[in-house]
Amino acid sequence: THLTEEDWNNLGKYKVEYKVTGKNKFDIDKAISLYINNEIVKEGNGYLFNGTVPVEVVKLDKNKSYTLSVVKVESLEGQDCQFMILDTNLKTLKYLNPVQNKNPFTFTNASYLSITKGSGVCRTYYENIQLEEGTQATPYEPYKSYTKTFYLNSPLLEGDTIEDANGVAT
């Protein structure tokens, strides 16, 4: 008695929800939620980083290559806030400093990407942070992630996958 039109149109079918993500794996909203005391502040087209190290910003697949690119960076005070590449035990493998070093940065064998303020005061402005799979930097796209619904005539079996190509699920 409480079925929606979508429910009526798909009676007898199996409802499957799946996650759709874009190429940019850096979710600035997640980074902001991991920092305390508003240590990442939105300013114009970018973000001002002021803070302490979160446990994790992005979990990575250790078997893949990644490229981190930042379009505009400016150190405003003290040391530069840097990106850290971490292993599975959260041990730092490498520091990436977009203020001092040419970027994009390409790296492999990492489990997490984090952000650090170093050992002193840091206020660094970043715009268009993009983390993507592969070894080639591509034009910036904002992070996106959402859930879509797909209806099947039979249930998914072990090993079955759903792929979203240009907005069409198969």
PDB file of C-alpha atoms in Angstrom:
ATOM      1  CA  THR A   1       0.000   0.000   0.000  1.00  0.00           C
ATOM      2  CA  HIS A   2       3.000   2.296   0.394  1.00  0.00           C
ATOM      3  CA  LEU A   3       4.794   1.518  -2.839  1.00  0.00           C
ATOM      4  CA  THR A   4       6.186   4.352  -4.922  1.00  0.00           C
ATOM      5  CA  GLU A   5       5.805   4.502  -8.689  1.00  0.00           C
ATOM      6  CA  GLU A   6       9.415   3.311  -8.969  1.00  0.00           C
ATOM      7  CA  ASP A   7       8.588   0.326  -6.720  1.00  0.00           C
ATOM      8  CA  TRP A   8       5.533  -0.584  -8.854  1.00  0.00           C
ATOM      9  CA  ASN A   9       7.569  -0.355 -12.061  1.00  0.00           C
ATOM     10  CA  ASN A  10      10.243  -2.675 -10.679  1.00  0.00           C
ATOM     11  CA  LEU A  11       8.156  -5.334  -8.874  1.00  0.00           C
ATOM     12  CA  GLY A  12       9.904  -8.711  -8.921  1.00  0.00           C
ATOM     13  CA  LYS A  13      13.284  -7.182  -9.697  1.00  0.00           C
ATOM     14  CA  TYR A  14      16.337  -7.097  -7.454  1.00  0.00           C
ATOM     15  CA  LYS A  15      17.306  -3.645  -6.245  1.00  0.00           C
ATOM     16  CA  VAL A  16      21.087  -3.089  -6.207  1.00  0.00           C
ATOM     17  CA  GLU A  17      22.712   0.108  -4.973  1.00  0.00           C
ATOM     18  CA  TYR A  18      26.245   0.929  -6.033  1.00  0.00           C
ATOM     19  CA  LYS A  19      28.707   3.749  -5.500  1.00  0.00           C
ATOM     20  CA  VAL A  20      29.764   6.038  -8.346  1.00  0.00           C
ATOM     21  CA  THR A  21      32.986   8.033  -7.944  1.00  0.00           C
ATOM     22  CA  GLY A  22      34.870  10.444 -10.156  1.00  0.00           C
ATOM     23  CA  LYS A  23      38.554  10.370 -11.010  1.00  0.00           C
ATOM     24  CA  ASN A  24      39.511  12.713  -8.131  1.00  0.00           C
ATOM     25  CA  LYS A  25      39.960  10.590  -4.985  1.00  0.00           C
ATOM     26  CA  PHE A  26      40.714  13.547  -2.655  1.00  0.00           C
ATOM     27  CA  ASP A  27      37.571  14.358  -0.674  1.00  0.00           C
ATOM     28  CA  ILE A  28      38.158  17.779   0.904  1.00  0.00           C
ATOM     29  CA  ASP A  29      35.018  17.378   3.055  1.00  0.00           C
ATOM     30  CA  LYS A  30      36.454  14.203   4.605  1.00  0.00           C
ATOM     31  CA  ALA A  31      39.764  15.990   5.206  1.00  0.00           C
ATOM     32  CA  ILE A  32      37.927  18.850   6.933  1.00  0.00           C
ATOM     33  CA  SER A  33      35.968  16.407   9.118  1.00  0.00           C
ATOM     34  CA  LEU A  34      39.197  14.718  10.287  1.00  0.00           C
ATOM     35  CA  TYR A  35      40.803  17.943  11.435  1.00  0.00           C
ATOM     36  CA  ILE A  36      39.791  19.615  14.690  1.00  0.00           C
ATOM     37  CA  ASN A  37      39.168  23.289  15.481  1.00  0.00           C
ATOM     38  CA  ASN A  38      38.425  24.302  11.868  1.00  0.00           C
ATOM     39  CA  GLU A  39      42.043  23.818  10.824  1.00  0.00           C
ATOM     40  CA  ILE A  40      41.017  23.673   7.149  1.00  0.00           C
ATOM     41  CA  VAL A  41      39.058  26.740   6.054  1.00  0.00           C
ATOM     42  CA  LYS A  42      37.418  27.336   2.637  1.00  0.00           C
ATOM     43  CA  GLU A  43      38.741  30.549   1.072  1.00  0.00           C
ATOM     44  CA  GLY A  44      37.774  31.492  -2.473  1.00  0.00           C
ATOM     45  CA  ASN A  45      38.491  28.563  -4.804  1.00  0.00           C
ATOM     46  CA  GLY A  46      40.842  26.896  -2.347  1.00  0.00           C
ATOM     47  CA  TYR A  47      41.480  25.881   1.234  1.00  0.00           C
ATOM     48  CA  LEU A  48      43.692  27.267   3.966  1.00  0.00           C
ATOM     49  CA  PHE A  49      45.354  24.490   5.979  1.00  0.00           C
ATOM     50  CA  ASN A  50      46.366  25.353   9.554  1.00  0.00           C
ATOM     51  CA  GLY A  51      46.545  22.151  11.449  1.00  0.00           C
ATOM     52  CA  THR A  52      47.441  18.903  13.035  1.00  0.00           C
ATOM     53  CA  VAL A  53      47.777  15.522  11.343  1.00  0.00           C
ATOM     54  CA  PRO A  54      44.632  13.438  10.860  1.00  0.00           C
ATOM     55  CA  VAL A  55      44.987   9.663  10.977  1.00  0.00           C
ATOM     56  CA  GLU A  56      44.028   9.333   7.326  1.00  0.00           C
ATOM     57  CA  VAL A  57      42.699  11.542   4.572  1.00  0.00           C
ATOM     58  CA  VAL A  58      42.542   9.019   1.713  1.00  0.00           C
ATOM     59  CA  LYS A  59      42.922   5.237   1.905  1.00  0.00           C
ATOM     60  CA  LEU A  60      44.867   4.006  -1.120  1.00  0.00           C
ATOM     61  CA  ASP A  61      45.221   0.685  -2.912  1.00  0.00           C
ATOM     62  CA  LYS A  62      48.854  -0.256  -2.304  1.00  0.00           C
ATOM     63  CA  ASN A  63      49.061  -2.031  -5.678  1.00  0.00           C
ATOM     64  CA  LYS A  64      48.173   1.057  -7.730  1.00  0.00           C
ATOM     65  CA  SER A  65      50.064   4.158  -8.855  1.00  0.00           C
ATOM     66  CA  TYR A  66      48.679   7.589  -7.958  1.00  0.00           C
ATOM     67  CA  THR A  67      49.286  11.150  -9.053  1.00  0.00           C
ATOM     68  CA  LEU A  68      48.732  14.129  -6.742  1.00  0.00           C
ATOM     69  CA  SER A  69      48.468  17.559  -8.322  1.00  0.00           C
ATOM     70  CA  VAL A  70      47.765  20.960  -6.802  1.00  0.00           C
ATOM     71  CA  VAL A  71      47.151  23.929  -9.099  1.00  0.00           C
ATOM     72  CA  LYS A  72      47.921  26.851  -6.786  1.00  0.00           C
ATOM     73  CA  VAL A  73      49.800  26.842  -3.500  1.00  0.00           C
ATOM     74  CA  GLU A  74      51.056  29.582  -1.241  1.00  0.00           C
ATOM     75  CA  SER A  75      52.784  29.365   2.113  1.00  0.00           C
ATOM     76  CA  LEU A  76      51.511  32.199   4.282  1.00  0.00           C
ATOM     77  CA  GLU A  77      53.377  31.676   7.551  1.00  0.00           C
ATOM     78  CA  GLY A  78      55.991  29.354   9.072  1.00  0.00           C
ATOM     79  CA  GLN A  79      56.539  25.954   7.526  1.00  0.00           C
ATOM     80  CA  ASP A  80      54.624  24.589   4.569  1.00  0.00           C
ATOM     81  CA  CYS A  81      51.761  22.198   5.213  1.00  0.00           C
ATOM     82  CA  GLN A  82      52.767  19.075   3.303  1.00  0.00           C
ATOM     83  CA  PHE A  83      51.149  15.911   2.059  1.00  0.00           C
ATOM     84  CA  MET A  84      52.410  12.647   3.538  1.00  0.00           C
ATOM     85  CA  ILE A  85      52.476   9.255   1.872  1.00  0.00           C
ATOM     86  CA  LEU A  86      52.002   6.560   4.557  1.00  0.00           C
ATOM     87  CA  ASP A  87      52.348   2.779   4.695  1.00  0.00           C
ATOM     88  CA  THR A  88      49.816   0.351   6.226  1.00  0.00           C
ATOM     89  CA  ASN A  89      51.190   1.070   9.728  1.00  0.00           C
ATOM     90  CA  LEU A  90      50.798   4.851   9.204  1.00  0.00           C
ATOM     91  CA  LYS A  91      54.583   5.238   8.961  1.00  0.00           C
ATOM     92  CA  THR A  92      55.653   8.110   6.697  1.00  0.00           C
ATOM     93  CA  LEU A  93      57.177   6.930   3.420  1.00  0.00           C
ATOM     94  CA  LYS A  94      57.548  10.352   1.802  1.00  0.00           C
ATOM     95  CA  TYR A  95      56.684  14.035   2.238  1.00  0.00           C
ATOM     96  CA  LEU A  96      55.294  15.944  -0.753  1.00  0.00           C
ATOM     97  CA  ASN A  97      55.630  19.731  -0.637  1.00  0.00           C
ATOM     98  CA  PRO A  98      53.739  21.456  -3.481  1.00  0.00           C
ATOM     99  CA  VAL A  99      55.009  24.878  -2.324  1.00  0.00           C
ATOM    100  CA  GLN A 100      58.697  24.009  -2.750  1.00  0.00           C
ATOM    101  CA  ASN A 101      58.636  21.205  -5.304  1.00  0.00           C
ATOM    102  CA  LYS A 102      57.321  20.949  -8.818  1.00  0.00           C
ATOM    103  CA  ASN A 103      54.136  18.926  -8.921  1.00  0.00           C
ATOM    104  CA  PRO A 104      52.354  16.698  -9.948  1.00  0.00           C
ATOM    105  CA  PHE A 105      53.773  13.966  -7.729  1.00  0.00           C
ATOM    106  CA  THR A 106      53.531  10.303  -8.733  1.00  0.00           C
ATOM    107  CA  PHE A 107      53.922   7.502  -6.197  1.00  0.00           C
ATOM    108  CA  THR A 108      53.234   3.792  -5.646  1.00  0.00           C
ATOM    109  CA  ASN A 109      53.194   1.291  -2.743  1.00  0.00           C
ATOM    110  CA  ALA A 110      51.325   3.655  -0.420  1.00  0.00           C
ATOM    111  CA  SER A 111      48.366   2.874   1.828  1.00  0.00           C
ATOM    112  CA  TYR A 112      47.302   6.383   2.903  1.00  0.00           C
ATOM    113  CA  LEU A 113      47.617  10.025   1.911  1.00  0.00           C
ATOM    114  CA  SER A 114      47.579  12.493   4.800  1.00  0.00           C
ATOM    115  CA  ILE A 115      48.413  16.150   5.437  1.00  0.00           C
ATOM    116  CA  THR A 116      50.870  17.444   8.014  1.00  0.00           C
ATOM    117  CA  LYS A 117      51.834  20.765   9.493  1.00  0.00           C
ATOM    118  CA  GLY A 118      55.363  19.596  10.220  1.00  0.00           C
ATOM    119  CA  SER A 119      56.971  20.484  13.524  1.00  0.00           C
ATOM    120  CA  GLY A 120      56.066  24.163  13.634  1.00  0.00           C
ATOM    121  CA  VAL A 121      53.470  26.745  12.657  1.00  0.00           C
ATOM    122  CA  CYS A 122      52.022  26.300   9.196  1.00  0.00           C
ATOM    123  CA  ARG A 123      49.456  28.175   7.140  1.00  0.00           C
ATOM    124  CA  THR A 124      49.321  27.030   3.535  1.00  0.00           C
ATOM    125  CA  TYR A 125      46.743  27.821   0.853  1.00  0.00           C
ATOM    126  CA  TYR A 126      45.945  25.068  -1.690  1.00  0.00           C
ATOM    127  CA  GLU A 127      43.657  25.154  -4.724  1.00  0.00           C
ATOM    128  CA  ASN A 128      42.401  22.300  -6.890  1.00  0.00           C
ATOM    129  CA  ILE A 129      43.831  19.332  -5.010  1.00  0.00           C
ATOM    130  CA  GLN A 130      43.457  16.253  -7.185  1.00  0.00           C
ATOM    131  CA  LEU A 131      44.500  12.694  -6.403  1.00  0.00           C
ATOM    132  CA  GLU A 132      43.957  10.241  -9.223  1.00  0.00           C
ATOM    133  CA  GLU A 133      44.907   6.720 -10.149  1.00  0.00           C
ATOM    134  CA  GLY A 134      47.689   6.357 -12.698  1.00  0.00           C
ATOM    135  CA  THR A 135      50.871   8.210 -13.521  1.00  0.00           C
ATOM    136  CA  GLN A 136      49.496  11.048 -15.668  1.00  0.00           C
ATOM    137  CA  ALA A 137      47.954  14.219 -14.274  1.00  0.00           C
ATOM    138  CA  THR A 138      44.747  15.247 -16.020  1.00  0.00           C
ATOM    139  CA  PRO A 139      42.676  18.456 -15.839  1.00  0.00           C
ATOM    140  CA  TYR A 140      41.158  19.135 -12.413  1.00  0.00           C
ATOM    141  CA  GLU A 141      37.720  17.814 -11.529  1.00  0.00           C
ATOM    142  CA  PRO A 142      36.140  18.179  -8.079  1.00  0.00           C
ATOM    143  CA  TYR A 143      35.688  15.068  -5.928  1.00  0.00           C
ATOM    144  CA  LYS A 144      32.352  13.334  -6.433  1.00  0.00           C
ATOM    145  CA  SER A 145      30.765  10.287  -4.876  1.00  0.00           C
ATOM    146  CA  TYR A 146      27.143   9.235  -4.840  1.00  0.00           C
ATOM    147  CA  THR A 147      24.949   6.134  -4.791  1.00  0.00           C
ATOM    148  CA  LYS A 148      22.880   4.947  -7.750  1.00  0.00           C
ATOM    149  CA  THR A 149      20.196   2.279  -7.909  1.00  0.00           C
ATOM    150  CA  PHE A 150      20.041  -0.457 -10.539  1.00  0.00           C
ATOM    151  CA  TYR A 151      17.292  -3.091 -10.902  1.00  0.00           C
ATOM    152  CA  LEU A 152      18.157  -6.615 -12.029  1.00  0.00           C
ATOM    153  CA  ASN A 153      15.917  -9.438 -13.202  1.00  0.00           C
ATOM    154  CA  SER A 154      18.036 -11.913 -11.206  1.00  0.00           C
ATOM    155  CA  PRO A 155      20.251 -11.517  -8.137  1.00  0.00           C
ATOM    156  CA  LEU A 156      23.949 -10.747  -8.424  1.00  0.00           C
ATOM    157  CA  LEU A 157      26.123 -13.821  -8.188  1.00  0.00           C
ATOM    158  CA  GLU A 158      29.560 -14.065  -6.616  1.00  0.00           C
ATOM    159  CA  GLY A 159      32.034 -12.439  -8.985  1.00  0.00           C
ATOM    160  CA  ASP A 160      29.398 -10.338 -10.788  1.00  0.00           C
ATOM    161  CA  THR A 161      30.144  -6.637 -11.090  1.00  0.00           C
ATOM    162  CA  ILE A 162      28.220  -3.520 -12.020  1.00  0.00           C
ATOM    163  CA  GLU A 163      29.949  -0.944 -14.180  1.00  0.00           C
ATOM    164  CA  ASP A 164      28.748   2.593 -14.771  1.00  0.00           C
ATOM    165  CA  ALA A 165      29.875   3.878 -18.170  1.00  0.00           C
ATOM    166  CA  ASN A 166      28.742   7.401 -19.047  1.00  0.00           C
ATOM    167  CA  GLY A 167      25.848   7.239 -16.602  1.00  0.00           C
ATOM    168  CA  VAL A 168      24.538   3.851 -17.806  1.00  0.00           C
ATOM    169  CA  ALA A 169      24.818   0.825 -15.497  1.00  0.00           C
ATOM    170  CA  THR A 170      25.651  -2.582 -16.978  1.00  0.00           C
TER     171      THR A 170
END
